[in-house]
PDB file of C-alpha atoms in Angstrom:
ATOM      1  CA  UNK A   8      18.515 -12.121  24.199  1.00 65.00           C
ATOM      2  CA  UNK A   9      22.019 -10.253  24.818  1.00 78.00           C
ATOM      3  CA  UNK A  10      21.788  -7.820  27.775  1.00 86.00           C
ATOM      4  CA  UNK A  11      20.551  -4.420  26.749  1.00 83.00           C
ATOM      5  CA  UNK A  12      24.140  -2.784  27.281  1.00 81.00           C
ATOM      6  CA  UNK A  13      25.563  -5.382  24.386  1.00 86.00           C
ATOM      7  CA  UNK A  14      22.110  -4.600  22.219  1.00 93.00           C
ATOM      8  CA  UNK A  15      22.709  -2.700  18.907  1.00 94.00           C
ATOM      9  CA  UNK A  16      20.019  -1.057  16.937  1.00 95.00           C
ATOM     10  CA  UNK A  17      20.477  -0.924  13.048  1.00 92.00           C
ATOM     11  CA  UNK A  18      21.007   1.753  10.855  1.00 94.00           C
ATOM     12  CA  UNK A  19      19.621   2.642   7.697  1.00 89.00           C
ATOM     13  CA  UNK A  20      22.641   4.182   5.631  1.00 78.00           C
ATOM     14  CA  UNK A  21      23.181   3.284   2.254  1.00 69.00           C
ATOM     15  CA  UNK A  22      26.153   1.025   1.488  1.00 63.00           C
ATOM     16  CA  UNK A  23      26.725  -0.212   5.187  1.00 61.00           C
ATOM     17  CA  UNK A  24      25.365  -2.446   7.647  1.00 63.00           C
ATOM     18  CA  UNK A  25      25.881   0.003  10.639  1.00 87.00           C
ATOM     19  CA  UNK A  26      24.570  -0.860  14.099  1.00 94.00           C
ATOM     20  CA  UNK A  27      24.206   1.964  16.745  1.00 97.00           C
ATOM     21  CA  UNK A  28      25.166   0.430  20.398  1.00 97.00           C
ATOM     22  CA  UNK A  29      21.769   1.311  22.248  1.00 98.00           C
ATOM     23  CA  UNK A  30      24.133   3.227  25.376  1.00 98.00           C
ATOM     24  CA  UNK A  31      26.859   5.437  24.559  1.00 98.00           C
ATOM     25  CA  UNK A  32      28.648   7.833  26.831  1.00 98.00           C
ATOM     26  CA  UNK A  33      27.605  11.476  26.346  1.00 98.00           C
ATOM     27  CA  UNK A  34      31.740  13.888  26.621  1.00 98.00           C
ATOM     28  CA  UNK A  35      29.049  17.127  26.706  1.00 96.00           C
ATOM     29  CA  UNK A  36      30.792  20.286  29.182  1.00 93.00           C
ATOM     30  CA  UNK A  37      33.537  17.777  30.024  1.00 95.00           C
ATOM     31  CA  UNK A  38      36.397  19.898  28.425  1.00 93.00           C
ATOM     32  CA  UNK A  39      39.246  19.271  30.676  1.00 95.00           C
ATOM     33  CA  UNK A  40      42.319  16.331  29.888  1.00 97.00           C
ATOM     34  CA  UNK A  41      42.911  14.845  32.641  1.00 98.00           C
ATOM     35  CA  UNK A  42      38.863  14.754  33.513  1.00 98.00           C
ATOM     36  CA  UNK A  43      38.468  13.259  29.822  1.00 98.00           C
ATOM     37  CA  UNK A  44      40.892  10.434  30.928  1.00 99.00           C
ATOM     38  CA  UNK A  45      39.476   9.605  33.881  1.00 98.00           C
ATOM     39  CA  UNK A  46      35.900   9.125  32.782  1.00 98.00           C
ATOM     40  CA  UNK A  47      36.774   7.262  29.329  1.00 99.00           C
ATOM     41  CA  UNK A  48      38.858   4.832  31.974  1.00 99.00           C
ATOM     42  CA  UNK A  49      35.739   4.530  33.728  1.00 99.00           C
ATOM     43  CA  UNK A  50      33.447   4.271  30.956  1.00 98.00           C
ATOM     44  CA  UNK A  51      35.622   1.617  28.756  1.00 98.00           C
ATOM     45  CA  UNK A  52      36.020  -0.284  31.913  1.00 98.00           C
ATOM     46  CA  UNK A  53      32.346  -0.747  32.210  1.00 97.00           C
ATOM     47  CA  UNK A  54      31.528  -1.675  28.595  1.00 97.00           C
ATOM     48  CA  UNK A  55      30.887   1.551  27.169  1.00 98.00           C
ATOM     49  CA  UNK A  56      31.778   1.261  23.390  1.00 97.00           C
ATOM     50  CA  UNK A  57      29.649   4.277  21.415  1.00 98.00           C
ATOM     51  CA  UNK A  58      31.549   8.009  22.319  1.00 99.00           C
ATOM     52  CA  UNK A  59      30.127  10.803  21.249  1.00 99.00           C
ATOM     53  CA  UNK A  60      31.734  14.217  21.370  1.00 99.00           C
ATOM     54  CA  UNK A  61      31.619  17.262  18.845  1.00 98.00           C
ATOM     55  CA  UNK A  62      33.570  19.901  17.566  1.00 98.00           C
ATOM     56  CA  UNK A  63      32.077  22.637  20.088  1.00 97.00           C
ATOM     57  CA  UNK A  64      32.645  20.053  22.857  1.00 98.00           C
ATOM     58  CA  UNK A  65      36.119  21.393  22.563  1.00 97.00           C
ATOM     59  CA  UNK A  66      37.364  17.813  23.928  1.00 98.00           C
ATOM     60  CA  UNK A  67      37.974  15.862  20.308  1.00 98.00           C
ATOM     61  CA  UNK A  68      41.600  16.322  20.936  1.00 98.00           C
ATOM     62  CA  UNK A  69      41.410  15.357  24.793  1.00 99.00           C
ATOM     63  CA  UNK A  70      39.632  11.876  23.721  1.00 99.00           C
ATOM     64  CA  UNK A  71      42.264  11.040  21.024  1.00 99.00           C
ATOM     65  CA  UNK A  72      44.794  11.314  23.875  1.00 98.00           C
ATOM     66  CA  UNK A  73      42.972   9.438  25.833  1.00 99.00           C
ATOM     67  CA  UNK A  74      41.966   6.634  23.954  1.00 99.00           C
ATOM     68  CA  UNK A  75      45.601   6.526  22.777  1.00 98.00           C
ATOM     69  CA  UNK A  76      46.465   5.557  26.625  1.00 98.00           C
ATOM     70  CA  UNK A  77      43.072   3.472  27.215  1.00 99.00           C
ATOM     71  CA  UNK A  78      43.048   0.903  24.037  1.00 98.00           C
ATOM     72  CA  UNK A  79      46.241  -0.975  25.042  1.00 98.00           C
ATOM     73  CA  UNK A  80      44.970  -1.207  28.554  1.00 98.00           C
ATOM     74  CA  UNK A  81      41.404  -2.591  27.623  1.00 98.00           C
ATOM     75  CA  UNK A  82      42.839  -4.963  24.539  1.00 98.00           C
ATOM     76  CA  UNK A  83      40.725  -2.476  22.297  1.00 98.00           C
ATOM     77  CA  UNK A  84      41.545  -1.653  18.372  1.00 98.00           C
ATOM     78  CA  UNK A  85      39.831   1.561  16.949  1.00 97.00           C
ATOM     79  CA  UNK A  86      37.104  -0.471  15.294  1.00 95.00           C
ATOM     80  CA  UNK A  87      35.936  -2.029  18.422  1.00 96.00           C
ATOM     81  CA  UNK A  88      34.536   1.674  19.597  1.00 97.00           C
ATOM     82  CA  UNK A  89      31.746   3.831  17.695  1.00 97.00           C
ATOM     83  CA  UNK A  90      32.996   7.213  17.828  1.00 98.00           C
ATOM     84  CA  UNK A  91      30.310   9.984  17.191  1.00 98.00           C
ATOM     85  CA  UNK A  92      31.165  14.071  16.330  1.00 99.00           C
ATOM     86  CA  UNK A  93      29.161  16.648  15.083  1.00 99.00           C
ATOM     87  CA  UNK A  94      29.954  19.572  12.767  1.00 99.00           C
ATOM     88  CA  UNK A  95      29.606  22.863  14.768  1.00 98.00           C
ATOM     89  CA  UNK A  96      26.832  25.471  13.103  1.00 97.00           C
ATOM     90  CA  UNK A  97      29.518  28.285  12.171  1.00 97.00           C
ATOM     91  CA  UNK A  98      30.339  25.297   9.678  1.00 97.00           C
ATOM     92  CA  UNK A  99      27.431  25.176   7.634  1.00 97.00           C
ATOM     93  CA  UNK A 100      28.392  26.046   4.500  1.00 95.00           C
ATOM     94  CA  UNK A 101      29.563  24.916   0.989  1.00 94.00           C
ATOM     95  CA  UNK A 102      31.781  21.875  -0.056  1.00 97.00           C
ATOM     96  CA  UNK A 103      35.029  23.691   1.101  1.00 97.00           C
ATOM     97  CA  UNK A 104      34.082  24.788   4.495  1.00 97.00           C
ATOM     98  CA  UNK A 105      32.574  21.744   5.337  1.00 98.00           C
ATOM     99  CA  UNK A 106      34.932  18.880   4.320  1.00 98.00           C
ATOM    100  CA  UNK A 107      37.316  21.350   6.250  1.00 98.00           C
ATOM    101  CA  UNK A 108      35.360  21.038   9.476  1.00 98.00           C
ATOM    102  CA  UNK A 109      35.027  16.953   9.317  1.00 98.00           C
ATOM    103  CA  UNK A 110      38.995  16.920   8.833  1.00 98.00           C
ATOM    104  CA  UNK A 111      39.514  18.796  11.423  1.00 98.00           C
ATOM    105  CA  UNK A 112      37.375  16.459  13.386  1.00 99.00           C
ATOM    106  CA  UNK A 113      39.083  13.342  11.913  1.00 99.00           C
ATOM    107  CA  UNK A 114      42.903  15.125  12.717  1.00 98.00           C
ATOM    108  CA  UNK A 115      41.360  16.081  16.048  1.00 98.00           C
ATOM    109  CA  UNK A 116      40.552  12.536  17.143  1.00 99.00           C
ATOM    110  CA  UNK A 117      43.223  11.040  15.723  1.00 98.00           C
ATOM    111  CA  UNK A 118      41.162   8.744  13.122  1.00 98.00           C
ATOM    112  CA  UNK A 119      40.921   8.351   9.321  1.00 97.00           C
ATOM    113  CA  UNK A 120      37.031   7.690   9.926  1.00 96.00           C
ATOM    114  CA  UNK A 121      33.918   8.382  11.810  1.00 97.00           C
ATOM    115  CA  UNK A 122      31.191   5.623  12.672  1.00 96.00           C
ATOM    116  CA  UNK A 123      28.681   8.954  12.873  1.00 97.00           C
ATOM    117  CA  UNK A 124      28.601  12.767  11.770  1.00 98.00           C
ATOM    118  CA  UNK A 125      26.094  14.528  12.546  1.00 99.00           C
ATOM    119  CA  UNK A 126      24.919  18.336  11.408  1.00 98.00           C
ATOM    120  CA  UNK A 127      24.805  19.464  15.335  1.00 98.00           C
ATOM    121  CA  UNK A 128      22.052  22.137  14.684  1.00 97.00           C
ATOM    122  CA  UNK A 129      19.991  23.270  11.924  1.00 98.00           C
ATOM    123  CA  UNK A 130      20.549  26.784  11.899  1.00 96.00           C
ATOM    124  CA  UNK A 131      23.837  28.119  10.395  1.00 95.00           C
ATOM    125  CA  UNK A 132      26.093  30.140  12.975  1.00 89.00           C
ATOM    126  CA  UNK A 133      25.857  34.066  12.769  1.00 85.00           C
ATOM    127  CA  UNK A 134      22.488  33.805  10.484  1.00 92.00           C
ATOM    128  CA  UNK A 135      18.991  35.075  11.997  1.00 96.00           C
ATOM    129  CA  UNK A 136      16.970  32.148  13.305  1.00 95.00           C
ATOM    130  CA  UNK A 137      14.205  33.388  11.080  1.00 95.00           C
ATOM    131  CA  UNK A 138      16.914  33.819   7.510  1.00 96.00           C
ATOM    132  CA  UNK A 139      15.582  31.373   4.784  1.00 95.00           C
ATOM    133  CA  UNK A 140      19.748  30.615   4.353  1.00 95.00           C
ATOM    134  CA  UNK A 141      19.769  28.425   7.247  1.00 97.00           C
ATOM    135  CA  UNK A 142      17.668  26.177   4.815  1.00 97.00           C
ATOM    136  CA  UNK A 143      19.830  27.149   1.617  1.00 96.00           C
ATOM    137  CA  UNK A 144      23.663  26.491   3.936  1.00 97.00           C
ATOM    138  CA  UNK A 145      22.261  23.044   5.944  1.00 97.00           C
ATOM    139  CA  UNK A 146      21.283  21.526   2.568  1.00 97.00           C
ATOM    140  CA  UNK A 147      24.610  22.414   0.823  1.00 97.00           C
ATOM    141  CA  UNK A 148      26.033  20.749   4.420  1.00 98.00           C
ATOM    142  CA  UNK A 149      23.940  17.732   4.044  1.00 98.00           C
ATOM    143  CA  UNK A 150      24.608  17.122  -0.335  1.00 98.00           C
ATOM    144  CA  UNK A 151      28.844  17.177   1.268  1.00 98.00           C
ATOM    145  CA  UNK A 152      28.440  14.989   3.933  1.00 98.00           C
ATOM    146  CA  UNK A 153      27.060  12.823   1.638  1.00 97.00           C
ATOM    147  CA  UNK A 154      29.621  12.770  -0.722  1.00 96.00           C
ATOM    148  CA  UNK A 155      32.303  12.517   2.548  1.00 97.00           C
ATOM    149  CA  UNK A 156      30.036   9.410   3.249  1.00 95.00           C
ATOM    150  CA  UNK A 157      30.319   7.754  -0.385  1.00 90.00           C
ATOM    151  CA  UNK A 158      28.209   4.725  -0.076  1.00 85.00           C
ATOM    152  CA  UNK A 159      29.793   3.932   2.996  1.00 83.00           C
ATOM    153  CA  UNK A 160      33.389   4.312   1.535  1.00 88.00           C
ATOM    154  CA  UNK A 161      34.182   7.290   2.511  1.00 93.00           C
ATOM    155  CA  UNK A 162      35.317   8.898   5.689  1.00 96.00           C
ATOM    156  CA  UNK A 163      31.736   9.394   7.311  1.00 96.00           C
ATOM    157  CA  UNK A 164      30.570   5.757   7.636  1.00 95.00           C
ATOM    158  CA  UNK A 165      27.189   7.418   8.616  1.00 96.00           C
ATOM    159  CA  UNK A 166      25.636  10.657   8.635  1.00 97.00           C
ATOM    160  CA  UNK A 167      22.957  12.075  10.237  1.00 98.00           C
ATOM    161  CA  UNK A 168      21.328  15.193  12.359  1.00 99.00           C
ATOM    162  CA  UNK A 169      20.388  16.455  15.580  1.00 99.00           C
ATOM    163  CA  UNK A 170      18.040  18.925  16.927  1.00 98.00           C
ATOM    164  CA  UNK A 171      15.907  18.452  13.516  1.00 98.00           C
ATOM    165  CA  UNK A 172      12.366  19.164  13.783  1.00 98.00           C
ATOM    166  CA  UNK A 173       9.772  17.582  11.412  1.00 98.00           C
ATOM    167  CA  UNK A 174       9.767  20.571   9.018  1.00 98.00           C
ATOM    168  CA  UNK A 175      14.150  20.064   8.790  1.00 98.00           C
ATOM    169  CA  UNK A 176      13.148  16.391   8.588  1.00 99.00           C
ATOM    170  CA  UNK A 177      11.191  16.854   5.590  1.00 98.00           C
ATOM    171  CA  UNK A 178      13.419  18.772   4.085  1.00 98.00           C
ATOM    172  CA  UNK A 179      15.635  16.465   3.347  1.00 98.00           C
ATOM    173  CA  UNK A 180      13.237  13.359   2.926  1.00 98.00           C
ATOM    174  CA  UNK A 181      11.664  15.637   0.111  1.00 98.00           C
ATOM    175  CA  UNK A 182      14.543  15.458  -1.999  1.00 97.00           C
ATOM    176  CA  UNK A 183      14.675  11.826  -3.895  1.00 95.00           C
ATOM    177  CA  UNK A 184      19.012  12.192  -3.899  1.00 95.00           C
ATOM    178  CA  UNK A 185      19.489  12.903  -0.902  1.00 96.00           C
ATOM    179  CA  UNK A 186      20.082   9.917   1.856  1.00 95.00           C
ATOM    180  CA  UNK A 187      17.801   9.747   4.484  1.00 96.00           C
ATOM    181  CA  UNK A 188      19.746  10.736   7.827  1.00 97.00           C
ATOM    182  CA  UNK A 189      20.856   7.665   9.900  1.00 97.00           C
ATOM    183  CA  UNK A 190      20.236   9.380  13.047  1.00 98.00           C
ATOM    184  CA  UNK A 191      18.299  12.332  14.557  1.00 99.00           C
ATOM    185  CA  UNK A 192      19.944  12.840  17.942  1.00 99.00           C
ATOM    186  CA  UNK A 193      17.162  15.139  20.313  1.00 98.00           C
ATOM    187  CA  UNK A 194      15.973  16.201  23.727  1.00 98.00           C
ATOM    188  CA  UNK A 195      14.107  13.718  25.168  1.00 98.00           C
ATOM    189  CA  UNK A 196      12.783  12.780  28.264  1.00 98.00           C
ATOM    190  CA  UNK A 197       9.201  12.408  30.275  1.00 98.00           C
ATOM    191  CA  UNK A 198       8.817  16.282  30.656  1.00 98.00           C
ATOM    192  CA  UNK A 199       9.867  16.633  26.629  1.00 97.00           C
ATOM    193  CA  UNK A 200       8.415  13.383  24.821  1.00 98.00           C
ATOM    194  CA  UNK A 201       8.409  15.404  21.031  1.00 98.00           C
ATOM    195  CA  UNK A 202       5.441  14.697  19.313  1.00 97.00           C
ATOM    196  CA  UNK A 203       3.710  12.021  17.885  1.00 98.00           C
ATOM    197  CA  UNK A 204       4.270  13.586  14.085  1.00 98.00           C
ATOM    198  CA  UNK A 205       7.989  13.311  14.873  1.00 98.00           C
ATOM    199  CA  UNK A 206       7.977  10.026  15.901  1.00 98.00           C
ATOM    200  CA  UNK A 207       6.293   8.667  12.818  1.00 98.00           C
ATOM    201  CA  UNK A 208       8.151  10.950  10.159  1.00 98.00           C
ATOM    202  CA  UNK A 209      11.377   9.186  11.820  1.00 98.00           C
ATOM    203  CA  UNK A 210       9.680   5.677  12.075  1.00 98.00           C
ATOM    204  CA  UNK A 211       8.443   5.865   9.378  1.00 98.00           C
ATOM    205  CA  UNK A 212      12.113   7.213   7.380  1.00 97.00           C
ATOM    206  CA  UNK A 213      13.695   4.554   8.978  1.00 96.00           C
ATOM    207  CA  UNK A 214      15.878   7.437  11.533  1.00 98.00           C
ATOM    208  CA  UNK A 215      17.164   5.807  14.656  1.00 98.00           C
ATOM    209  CA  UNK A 216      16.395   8.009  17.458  1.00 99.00           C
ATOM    210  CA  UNK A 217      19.099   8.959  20.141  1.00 99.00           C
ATOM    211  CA  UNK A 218      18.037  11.377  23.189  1.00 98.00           C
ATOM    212  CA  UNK A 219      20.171  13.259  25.048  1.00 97.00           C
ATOM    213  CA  UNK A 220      19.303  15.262  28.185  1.00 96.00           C
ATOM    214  CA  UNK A 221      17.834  12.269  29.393  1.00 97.00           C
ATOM    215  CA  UNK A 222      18.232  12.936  32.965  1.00 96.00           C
ATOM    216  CA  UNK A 223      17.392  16.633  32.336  1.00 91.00           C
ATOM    217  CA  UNK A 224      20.962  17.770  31.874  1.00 82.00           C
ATOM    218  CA  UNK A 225      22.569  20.849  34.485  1.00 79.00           C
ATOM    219  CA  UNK A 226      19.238  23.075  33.266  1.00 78.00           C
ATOM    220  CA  UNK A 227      16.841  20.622  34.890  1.00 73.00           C
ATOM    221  CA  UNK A 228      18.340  21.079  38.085  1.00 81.00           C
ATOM    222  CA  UNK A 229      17.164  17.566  39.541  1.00 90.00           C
ATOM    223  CA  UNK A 230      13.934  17.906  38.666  1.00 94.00           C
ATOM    224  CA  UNK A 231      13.735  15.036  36.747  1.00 97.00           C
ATOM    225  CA  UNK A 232      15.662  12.540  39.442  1.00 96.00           C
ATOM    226  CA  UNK A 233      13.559  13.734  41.719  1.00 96.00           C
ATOM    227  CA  UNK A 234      10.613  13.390  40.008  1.00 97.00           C
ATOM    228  CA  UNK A 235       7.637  11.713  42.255  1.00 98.00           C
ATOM    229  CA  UNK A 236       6.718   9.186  39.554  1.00 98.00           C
ATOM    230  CA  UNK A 237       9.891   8.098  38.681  1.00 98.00           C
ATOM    231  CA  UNK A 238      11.229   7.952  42.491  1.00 98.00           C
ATOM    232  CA  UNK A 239       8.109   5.513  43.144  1.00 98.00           C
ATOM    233  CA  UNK A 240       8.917   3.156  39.945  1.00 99.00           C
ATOM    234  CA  UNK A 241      12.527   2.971  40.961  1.00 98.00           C
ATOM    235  CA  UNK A 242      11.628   2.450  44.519  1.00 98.00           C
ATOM    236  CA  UNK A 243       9.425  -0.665  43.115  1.00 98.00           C
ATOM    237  CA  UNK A 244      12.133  -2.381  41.195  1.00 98.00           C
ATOM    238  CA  UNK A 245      15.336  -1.364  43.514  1.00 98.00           C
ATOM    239  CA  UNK A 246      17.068   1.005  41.173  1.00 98.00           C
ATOM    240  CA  UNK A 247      18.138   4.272  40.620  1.00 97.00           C
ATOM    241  CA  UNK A 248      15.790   7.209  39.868  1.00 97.00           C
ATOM    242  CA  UNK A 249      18.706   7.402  36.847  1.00 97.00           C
ATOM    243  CA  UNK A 250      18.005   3.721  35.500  1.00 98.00           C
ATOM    244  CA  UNK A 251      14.825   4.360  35.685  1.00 98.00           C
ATOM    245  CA  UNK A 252      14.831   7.277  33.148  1.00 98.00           C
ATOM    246  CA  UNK A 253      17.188   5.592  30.375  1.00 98.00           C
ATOM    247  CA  UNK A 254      15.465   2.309  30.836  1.00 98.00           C
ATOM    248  CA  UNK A 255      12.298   4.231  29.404  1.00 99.00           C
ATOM    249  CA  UNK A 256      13.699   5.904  26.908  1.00 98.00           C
ATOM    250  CA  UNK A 257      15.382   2.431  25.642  1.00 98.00           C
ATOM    251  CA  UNK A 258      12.209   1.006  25.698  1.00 97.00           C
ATOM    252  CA  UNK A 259      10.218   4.485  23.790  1.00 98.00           C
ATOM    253  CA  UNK A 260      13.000   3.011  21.458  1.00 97.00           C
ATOM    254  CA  UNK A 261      15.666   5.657  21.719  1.00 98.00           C
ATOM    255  CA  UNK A 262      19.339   4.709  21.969  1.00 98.00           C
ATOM    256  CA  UNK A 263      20.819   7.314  25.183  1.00 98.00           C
ATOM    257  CA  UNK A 264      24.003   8.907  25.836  1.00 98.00           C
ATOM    258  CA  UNK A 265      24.367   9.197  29.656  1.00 98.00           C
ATOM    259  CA  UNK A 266      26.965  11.354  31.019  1.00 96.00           C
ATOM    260  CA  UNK A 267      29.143  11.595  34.119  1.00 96.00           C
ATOM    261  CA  UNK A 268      32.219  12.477  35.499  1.00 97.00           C
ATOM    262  CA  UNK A 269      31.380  10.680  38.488  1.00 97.00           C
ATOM    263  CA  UNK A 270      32.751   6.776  38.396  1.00 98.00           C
ATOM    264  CA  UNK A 271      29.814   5.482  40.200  1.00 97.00           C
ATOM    265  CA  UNK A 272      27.272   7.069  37.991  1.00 97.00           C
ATOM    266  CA  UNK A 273      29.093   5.894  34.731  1.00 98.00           C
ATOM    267  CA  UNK A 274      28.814   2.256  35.582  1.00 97.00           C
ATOM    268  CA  UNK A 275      25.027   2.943  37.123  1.00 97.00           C
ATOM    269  CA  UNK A 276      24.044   4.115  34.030  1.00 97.00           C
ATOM    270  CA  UNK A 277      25.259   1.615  32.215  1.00 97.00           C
ATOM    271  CA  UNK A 278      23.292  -1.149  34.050  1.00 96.00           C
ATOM    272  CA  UNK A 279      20.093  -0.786  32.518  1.00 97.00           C
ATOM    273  CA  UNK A 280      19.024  -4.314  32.490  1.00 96.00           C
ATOM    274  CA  UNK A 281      15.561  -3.982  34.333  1.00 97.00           C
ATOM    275  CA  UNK A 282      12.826  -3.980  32.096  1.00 97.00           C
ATOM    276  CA  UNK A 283      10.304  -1.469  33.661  1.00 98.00           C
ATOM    277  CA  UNK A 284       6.186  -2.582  33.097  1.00 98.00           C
ATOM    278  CA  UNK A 285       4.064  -1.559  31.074  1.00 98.00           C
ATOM    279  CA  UNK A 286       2.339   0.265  33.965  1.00 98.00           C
ATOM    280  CA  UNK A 287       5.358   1.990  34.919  1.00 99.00           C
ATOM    281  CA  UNK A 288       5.918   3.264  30.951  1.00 99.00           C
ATOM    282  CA  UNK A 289       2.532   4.345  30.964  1.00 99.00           C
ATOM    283  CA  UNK A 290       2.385   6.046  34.300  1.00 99.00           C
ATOM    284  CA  UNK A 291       5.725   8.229  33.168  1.00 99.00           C
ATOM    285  CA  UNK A 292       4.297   8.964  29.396  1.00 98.00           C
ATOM    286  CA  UNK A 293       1.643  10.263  31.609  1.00 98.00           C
ATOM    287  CA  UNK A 294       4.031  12.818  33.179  1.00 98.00           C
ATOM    288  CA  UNK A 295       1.863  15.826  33.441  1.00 96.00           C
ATOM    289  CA  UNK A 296       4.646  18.460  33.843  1.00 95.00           C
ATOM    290  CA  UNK A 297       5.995  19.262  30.811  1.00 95.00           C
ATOM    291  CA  UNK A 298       9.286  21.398  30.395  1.00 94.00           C
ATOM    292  CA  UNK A 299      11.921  21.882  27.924  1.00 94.00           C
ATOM    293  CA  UNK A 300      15.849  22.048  29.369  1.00 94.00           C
ATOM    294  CA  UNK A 301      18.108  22.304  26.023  1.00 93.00           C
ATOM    295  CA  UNK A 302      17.799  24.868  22.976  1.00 87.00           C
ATOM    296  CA  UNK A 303      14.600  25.195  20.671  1.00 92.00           C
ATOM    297  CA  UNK A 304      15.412  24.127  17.117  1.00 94.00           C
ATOM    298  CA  UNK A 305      11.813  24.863  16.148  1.00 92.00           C
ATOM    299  CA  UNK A 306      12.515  28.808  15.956  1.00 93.00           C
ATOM    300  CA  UNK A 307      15.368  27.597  12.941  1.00 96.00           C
ATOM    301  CA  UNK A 308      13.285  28.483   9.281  1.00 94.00           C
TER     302      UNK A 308
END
């Protein structure tokens, strides 16, 4: 078996034969060039090959510099990385808006094509959480990103969503022409597992799952790497409270998206290679504190 950093999970998009590398490095809050630089150094160094970014991130422009600088140095081409954005909520919209956004995406990062675009949120920007046209604008988004996609010709070699809930989910899967979504990125981690009706409407639709906030992001405040269960399991197999977490979300089957700006965390999380019992997976699905640390999609109609 190849080590789990070189692992690849397959996608389902039509016209392709996309794989998703199981760790990518997560570019959320890091905003800043020269910080960008430093931690793509870092993270290209270590293996890292899946980036994902987004146009709110306000860094797409800050990577393509980057990478410009880091490819000759690491013998990389363009196609050797998976590069991930996400079209920003005020973009929901009709055929014009939209292709707009993804091009400015594409000019932004300095590439004729994405390996991944996701709708970042299901509610529209400036609409009422509650407005039955966040339903009406995310489904005229999804119909354009699939014609951006085009069988896997097209400048989208794979779409998909994040934050969807089952009732977004089935939304889409309801509609026989639409293609099912590659990828529903989501909060998870042991004090937010979703539910078990999520995880079979994706299973079950064929959506590769990808969790972010796996270490509980700046709103969990430690609480997860700090965590009495997860301190003891690491403690047990001589790793980080860190490894610990996205080694069981790899094996929940989610592909993660670590981030750092710290060099020694970026290659730390990126060394996920002990496989944790199934004693220790059951004792931190049994988690009893449950919180939430990122935005509630389930409040979108």
């Amino acid at each position: 078996m190849p080590p789990i950093s070189k692992t690849f999970l397959p996608l389902n998009t039509q016209g392709g034969n996309s794989q998703l590398p199981i760790i990518g490095f997560g570019t959320y809050t890091i905003s800043d060039r020269k910080t960008i630089l430093n931690v793509l150094d870092v993270a290209l160094g270590a293996g890292y090959r899946l980036i994902d970014t987004a146009a709110v991130y306000n860094n797409e422009q800050y990577i393509k510099e980057a990478l410009q600088v880091l490819l000759p140095k690491y013998n990389l081409k363009r196609e050797d990385l998976f590069i991930t954005s996400k079209l920003a909520p005020k973009d929901h919209g009709d055929e014009k808006i939209v292709t707009a956004a993804v091009q400015r995406s594409l000019d932004n990062l300095g590439t004729s094509y994405l390996d991944l675009y996701l709708i970042h949120w299901p509610g529209a920007g400036r609409i009422d959480a509650k407005s039955p046209e966040n339903s009406k604008l995310r489904n005229l988004t999804w119909k354009t990103l699939m014609k951006l996609h085009d069988n896997g010709n097209g400048s989208l070699k794979n779409i998909g969503v994040s934050n969807y809930t089952v009732k977004h989910l089935n939304e889409i899967l309801a509609d026989p022409t639409n293609i099912v979504p590659a990828v529903n990125q989501v909060e998870f981690h042991p004090y937010f597992q979703q539910s078990s009706e999520f995880h079979k409407v994706c299973k079950n639709a064929k959506i590769v799952l990808q969790a972010y906030c796996s270490m509980g992001g700046s709103a969990g405040k430690n609480s997860l790497l700090n965590d009495e269960v997860i301190n003891r399991i690491a403690k047990k197999h001589s790793i980080s409270a860190a490894q610990v977490l996205l080694r069981w979300a790899i094996q929940r089957n989610y592909a993660i998206i670590p981030k750092s700006v710290t060099a020694e965390r970026i290659k730390i999380n990126f060394d996920v290679e002990t496989e944790l019992t199934k004693e220790d997976i059951d004792d931190i699905n049994n988690i009893k504190h449950k919180e939430k640390f990122a935005w509630e999609p389930e409040v979108i109609a």
